[in-house]
XYZ file of C-alpha atoms in Angstrom:
421
model
C 150.698 -61.884 116.108
C 149.393 -65.431 116.586
C 148.103 -67.086 113.418
C 145.379 -69.687 113.993
C 145.232 -72.551 111.488
C 142.300 -74.883 110.982
C 142.844 -78.159 109.127
C 139.859 -79.513 107.182
C 139.499 -81.950 104.312
C 137.763 -80.640 101.206
C 137.407 -82.859 98.121
C 140.040 -85.211 99.554
C 142.616 -82.438 99.793
C 143.960 -81.156 103.094
C 143.118 -77.486 103.168
C 144.809 -75.028 105.537
C 142.686 -72.098 106.639
C 144.699 -69.092 107.758
C 142.105 -67.259 109.828
C 144.240 -64.144 110.138
C 144.375 -63.920 106.343
C 140.842 -65.149 105.557
C 138.795 -63.075 108.010
C 136.987 -60.056 106.583
C 138.601 -56.831 107.744
C 135.760 -54.434 108.580
C 135.678 -51.132 110.421
C 133.030 -52.078 113.001
C 131.945 -49.638 115.684
C 129.419 -49.902 118.512
C 127.525 -46.807 117.402
C 125.389 -45.895 114.393
C 127.238 -44.152 111.579
C 125.703 -41.999 108.872
C 126.687 -44.180 105.916
C 125.652 -47.521 107.463
C 122.367 -49.379 107.125
C 120.732 -50.581 110.340
C 117.445 -52.180 111.425
C 114.762 -50.663 113.648
C 112.508 -53.223 115.405
C 109.536 -51.906 117.399
C 107.365 -53.469 120.105
C 104.784 -54.586 117.523
C 107.365 -56.609 115.616
C 107.434 -54.132 112.720
C 110.820 -53.631 111.079
C 112.552 -50.960 109.019
C 115.965 -51.000 107.302
C 117.155 -47.395 107.150
C 120.194 -45.316 106.319
C 120.752 -41.810 107.693
C 122.666 -40.604 104.649
C 119.982 -41.609 102.131
C 116.865 -41.026 104.244
C 116.589 -38.087 106.639
C 113.023 -38.653 107.845
C 110.696 -41.667 107.891
C 107.013 -41.945 108.788
C 106.355 -44.824 111.114
C 103.032 -45.526 112.827
C 101.711 -42.044 111.970
C 104.802 -40.391 113.483
C 107.744 -38.675 111.819
C 111.201 -39.783 112.950
C 114.244 -37.672 112.161
C 116.999 -40.211 111.667
C 119.700 -37.650 112.502
C 118.797 -38.284 116.157
C 120.068 -41.859 115.834
C 123.571 -40.887 114.692
C 126.086 -41.952 117.327
C 123.557 -44.029 119.272
C 124.652 -47.419 120.553
C 123.525 -50.576 118.796
C 121.040 -52.717 120.780
C 119.853 -49.644 122.682
C 116.084 -49.094 123.072
C 114.225 -45.785 122.711
C 110.719 -44.452 123.259
C 109.257 -42.123 120.642
C 106.839 -39.373 121.735
C 104.213 -37.653 119.596
C 106.657 -34.849 118.618
C 109.174 -37.399 117.308
C 111.678 -36.948 120.156
C 113.603 -39.929 121.513
C 114.128 -41.025 125.102
C 116.440 -43.935 125.886
C 114.928 -46.740 127.964
C 117.153 -47.758 130.869
C 116.282 -50.872 132.905
C 117.889 -53.008 135.554
C 120.535 -55.506 134.546
C 119.000 -58.652 133.094
C 115.656 -56.994 132.293
C 114.687 -56.721 128.632
C 113.678 -53.103 127.893
C 111.435 -54.356 125.064
C 109.583 -56.629 127.470
C 106.522 -55.969 129.596
C 107.197 -53.751 132.641
C 106.685 -55.303 136.067
C 104.232 -53.120 138.024
C 104.345 -55.152 141.250
C 105.900 -53.724 144.421
C 108.100 -56.714 145.260
C 110.158 -56.845 142.095
C 113.406 -57.642 143.882
C 112.004 -60.525 145.919
C 110.436 -62.148 142.876
C 113.652 -61.714 140.923
C 115.600 -63.636 143.580
C 113.279 -66.627 143.657
C 114.404 -69.471 141.436
C 110.940 -71.001 140.968
C 107.741 -69.197 140.045
C 105.097 -69.143 142.809
C 102.143 -71.434 142.252
C 99.299 -69.624 140.493
C 96.131 -69.450 142.603
C 94.148 -66.993 140.463
C 92.123 -67.766 137.357
C 90.017 -65.914 134.793
C 86.817 -67.948 134.966
C 84.673 -65.038 136.211
C 85.809 -62.499 133.606
C 83.618 -61.687 130.631
C 84.261 -59.492 127.588
C 81.767 -56.777 128.524
C 84.106 -53.742 128.169
C 83.083 -52.505 131.630
C 86.275 -53.191 133.587
C 88.163 -50.069 132.402
C 87.182 -46.916 134.288
C 89.107 -44.528 132.003
C 87.433 -43.464 128.779
C 89.268 -42.724 125.529
C 88.820 -38.986 126.135
C 90.372 -39.255 129.595
C 93.339 -41.231 128.204
C 93.855 -38.564 125.530
C 93.689 -35.937 128.275
C 96.431 -37.699 130.240
C 98.604 -37.777 127.147
C 97.963 -34.069 126.560
C 99.158 -33.373 130.115
C 102.460 -35.114 129.374
C 101.768 -38.556 130.842
C 103.589 -40.855 128.411
C 105.609 -44.044 128.239
C 105.219 -46.627 130.968
C 103.369 -44.099 133.136
C 100.329 -44.120 130.863
C 100.385 -47.939 130.859
C 100.481 -47.935 134.657
C 97.486 -45.565 134.850
C 95.472 -47.757 132.496
C 96.295 -50.880 134.528
C 95.389 -49.170 137.807
C 91.980 -48.182 136.517
C 91.140 -51.698 135.322
C 89.095 -53.285 138.101
C 89.930 -56.842 136.983
C 93.694 -56.368 136.597
C 94.718 -57.508 140.091
C 92.493 -60.595 139.886
C 93.971 -61.765 136.592
C 96.620 -64.485 136.425
C 100.214 -63.309 136.069
C 100.265 -64.461 132.457
C 97.017 -62.592 131.703
C 98.471 -59.462 133.309
C 101.583 -59.596 131.111
C 99.434 -60.220 128.053
C 97.212 -57.254 128.946
C 100.194 -54.944 129.508
C 101.818 -56.040 126.253
C 98.646 -55.253 124.335
C 98.394 -51.776 125.899
C 102.086 -51.102 125.241
C 101.652 -51.909 121.556
C 98.736 -49.481 121.351
C 99.919 -46.539 123.456
C 103.722 -46.818 123.373
C 106.100 -46.674 120.404
C 109.321 -48.348 121.512
C 112.023 -49.652 119.197
C 115.496 -51.186 119.253
C 118.462 -50.313 117.019
C 120.028 -53.481 115.582
C 123.092 -53.951 113.404
C 122.282 -55.515 110.034
C 123.063 -59.183 109.418
C 121.940 -61.525 106.680
C 119.479 -63.136 109.123
C 117.626 -59.964 110.151
C 117.803 -58.590 106.588
C 116.104 -61.737 105.280
C 113.504 -61.575 108.050
C 112.799 -57.880 107.482
C 112.384 -58.267 103.714
C 110.211 -61.367 104.215
C 107.910 -59.653 106.725
C 107.673 -56.526 104.562
C 106.946 -58.331 101.266
C 107.516 -62.086 101.063
C 107.183 -62.114 97.276
C 110.212 -59.806 96.924
C 112.476 -62.561 98.313
C 110.649 -65.387 96.475
C 109.066 -66.408 99.822
C 112.504 -67.438 101.128
C 112.225 -67.235 104.913
C 115.271 -66.648 107.113
C 115.309 -70.181 108.553
C 115.098 -71.669 105.046
C 118.034 -69.462 104.053
C 120.050 -71.015 106.870
C 119.193 -74.517 105.603
C 120.304 -73.586 102.059
C 123.636 -72.187 103.309
C 124.202 -75.249 105.489
C 123.482 -77.798 102.756
C 125.618 -75.949 100.211
C 128.697 -76.129 102.467
C 129.496 -72.594 101.360
C 131.789 -71.908 104.336
C 134.394 -74.371 103.018
C 133.966 -73.690 99.298
C 136.399 -71.781 97.094
C 134.359 -71.581 93.876
C 130.699 -70.681 94.448
C 127.899 -70.227 91.934
C 124.709 -68.396 92.960
C 121.597 -67.847 90.850
C 119.450 -65.510 92.939
C 115.970 -64.109 92.361
C 115.414 -63.300 96.050
C 116.596 -59.656 96.117
C 120.180 -60.699 96.803
C 119.423 -62.541 100.055
C 120.998 -65.768 98.786
C 123.986 -63.910 97.329
C 124.411 -61.912 100.528
C 124.298 -65.109 102.583
C 127.046 -66.618 100.422
C 129.184 -63.494 100.852
C 128.675 -63.484 104.618
C 129.296 -67.193 105.170
C 132.103 -67.889 102.684
C 135.813 -67.232 103.082
C 136.968 -63.771 101.942
C 139.330 -65.468 99.500
C 136.571 -67.513 97.824
C 135.414 -66.642 94.316
C 131.702 -65.946 93.835
C 129.920 -66.061 90.503
C 126.368 -64.763 90.153
C 124.525 -66.171 87.159
C 121.559 -64.478 85.504
C 119.138 -65.372 82.693
C 118.472 -61.872 81.323
C 120.014 -60.554 78.129
C 121.721 -57.717 79.978
C 123.644 -57.663 83.217
C 121.141 -56.842 86.015
C 121.505 -53.645 87.995
C 123.050 -53.937 91.436
C 119.780 -52.608 92.923
C 118.215 -55.964 92.080
C 120.439 -57.460 94.806
C 119.640 -54.857 97.441
C 120.509 -57.152 100.353
C 124.181 -56.653 99.425
C 123.906 -52.928 100.190
C 122.222 -53.573 103.540
C 125.124 -55.766 104.753
C 127.572 -52.815 104.928
C 130.354 -55.013 103.534
C 133.632 -53.401 102.452
C 134.098 -52.798 98.749
C 136.803 -55.431 98.518
C 134.236 -58.081 99.424
C 131.435 -57.002 97.090
C 133.939 -56.820 94.213
C 134.528 -60.561 94.631
C 131.167 -61.180 92.933
C 131.451 -61.776 89.197
C 128.207 -61.486 87.190
C 128.016 -63.936 84.273
C 125.081 -64.833 82.035
C 123.799 -68.395 82.161
C 124.616 -68.940 78.496
C 128.224 -67.855 79.049
C 128.476 -70.241 82.014
C 127.259 -73.259 80.077
C 128.891 -72.651 76.712
C 131.965 -70.656 77.692
C 131.936 -68.214 74.753
C 135.559 -68.964 73.865
C 136.747 -69.160 77.477
C 137.292 -72.324 79.538
C 134.232 -73.335 81.529
C 134.481 -72.563 85.252
C 134.075 -75.326 87.846
C 132.274 -74.900 91.158
C 132.250 -76.822 94.421
C 129.073 -75.122 95.667
C 125.995 -74.218 93.605
C 122.941 -72.441 95.055
C 119.839 -71.613 93.014
C 116.671 -69.746 93.989
C 114.025 -69.991 91.306
C 110.300 -70.160 90.603
C 110.467 -72.005 87.249
C 111.076 -75.651 86.335
C 114.773 -76.374 86.865
C 115.469 -79.856 85.482
C 116.958 -78.455 82.243
C 118.983 -75.887 84.198
C 120.331 -78.625 86.490
C 121.289 -80.774 83.510
C 123.448 -77.917 82.161
C 124.981 -77.062 85.522
C 125.935 -80.602 86.620
C 129.011 -80.702 84.295
C 130.247 -77.537 86.020
C 130.186 -79.044 89.527
C 133.444 -80.366 90.943
C 133.474 -83.841 92.535
C 132.133 -83.763 96.103
C 130.481 -80.461 95.221
C 127.071 -79.467 96.603
C 123.953 -78.526 94.642
C 121.064 -76.792 96.446
C 117.931 -75.498 94.719
C 115.169 -73.543 96.478
C 111.683 -72.905 95.105
C 108.340 -71.958 96.699
C 106.609 -74.549 94.477
C 106.923 -78.320 94.867
C 106.089 -79.022 91.217
C 109.084 -76.964 90.086
C 111.527 -79.245 91.910
C 109.791 -82.569 91.190
C 111.459 -83.213 87.826
C 114.775 -81.983 89.195
C 114.555 -84.564 91.992
C 113.814 -87.328 89.456
C 116.771 -86.218 87.338
C 119.253 -86.328 90.244
C 118.067 -89.751 91.398
C 118.262 -91.227 87.878
C 121.739 -89.771 87.330
C 123.115 -91.992 90.123
C 126.083 -89.654 90.440
C 124.559 -87.803 93.387
C 124.267 -88.918 96.984
C 122.156 -87.504 99.820
C 119.517 -86.403 97.293
C 116.702 -84.895 99.356
C 113.623 -82.795 98.726
C 112.728 -81.051 101.990
C 109.653 -79.133 103.051
C 110.650 -76.422 105.528
C 108.032 -75.863 108.237
C 108.302 -73.537 111.221
C 105.800 -72.876 113.983
C 106.393 -70.594 116.919
C 105.325 -71.962 120.275
C 104.526 -69.949 123.366
C 106.022 -71.986 126.202
C 104.244 -71.622 129.531
C 104.459 -73.486 132.794
C 102.978 -76.999 132.386
C 101.631 -76.188 128.911
C 102.493 -74.766 125.506
C 100.412 -72.684 123.138
C 101.120 -72.395 119.386
C 100.725 -68.982 117.826
C 98.050 -68.819 115.168
C 99.276 -65.899 113.046
C 102.561 -66.894 111.457
C 104.180 -67.820 108.161
C 104.470 -71.565 108.627
C 105.653 -72.603 105.161
C 108.649 -71.351 103.223
C 108.962 -73.381 100.057
C 110.970 -76.504 99.294
C 114.690 -77.310 99.050
C 116.272 -79.831 96.679
C 119.833 -80.806 97.552
C 122.476 -83.354 96.628
C 126.217 -84.002 96.612
C 128.103 -85.067 93.462
C 130.077 -88.288 93.875
C 133.825 -88.341 93.254
C 133.894 -90.625 90.195
C 135.698 -90.677 86.886
C 135.286 -92.645 83.695
C 139.027 -92.485 83.282
C 139.531 -94.635 86.371
C 138.516 -97.699 84.357
C 141.534 -97.167 82.123
C 143.875 -96.683 85.094
C 144.308 -93.051 84.208
C 145.095 -90.372 86.759
C 142.602 -87.874 88.188
C 143.849 -85.139 90.473
C 142.018 -83.957 93.588
C 140.624 -80.859 91.889
C 138.429 -82.961 89.627
C 140.434 -82.270 86.448
C 141.348 -85.351 84.469
C 145.018 -85.768 83.672
C 145.364 -88.344 80.927
C 148.683 -90.097 80.587
C 150.091 -90.220 77.124
C 150.315 -93.768 75.844
C 153.688 -94.794 74.536
């Protein structure tokens, strides 16, 4: 019965957040349900967003998976898939990642108790890529699989028959086992959908479908737009609904969302497919109001809406669009524009700096590189998507021309002009 209240200042006004009222009410369970979307992530890093109700069978790595087997399975559980498409849950000791490389040493418990790693005395200086270390041939490995040797057992047999395996460094052993697991073992994890893993899955599958908006860049856009504390939000999204879905996930359930579009007709909801993947209740998706850009700017007989957070994802020059949207932004409101091309945002940056009504005007280049951290050294990974476009952001100052005439301006940004006697 306790009601938690959080006091924050927004646009100079003290806002009271009633968390009991504002939190999204969702029927969340720990198991997979037929109507829900969920993500499958395998040991090669490949991802699939699936739904049992819409898709009964999928083909993945030359194997057919009947999704009915996953109904009622726990989220974050890991399964092995055999050649017939049957599933076997992977159970490991507490604290051991089932998606990680198995430890084939005999003293697992003693090594697990030691706080520091033993000093490495082995090295790989005498190993050469001659393809002579493995005693098992491809035919013999296929024969073992035909006899029913699968999973980690086949990996253990391959490691035993490699004459250089014991002489390798511990890191080289893990790297070798990981490579063999990716080739001979199909293991995957069931993950609940979130805007982060949806953005990552769509980006890895086809980066152009989300306008090359990577998941870390999405987080920067949501942070700079201050969408969590905004009540009136405008989103112009050409990234398959990833930006719109992020606004829905991060904003308060009582906030109003407007999705602008440039087409002549209202776009189909399938264009924003990330909304379906989020499994949000209908009451939340109905908060989104689709309005054409012309209706936003010119009103069409209705009063123009005002927004305290504006997010745009585009691949065309936006200076003219920004010029029309600036009058719709409330004082202290945030404007964030994402584009995969620097030239697109260049004129927009010049416009915001010349306006002198915006502060914290920045044009950022988002760069990410994954590093493999080892003892006494690090190693950057070569195959990765390092760049993810550019982000233009700024915050509109709280100013008013009416202040020169000692007229009143309320905290919502609407001018209240006193009648002169």
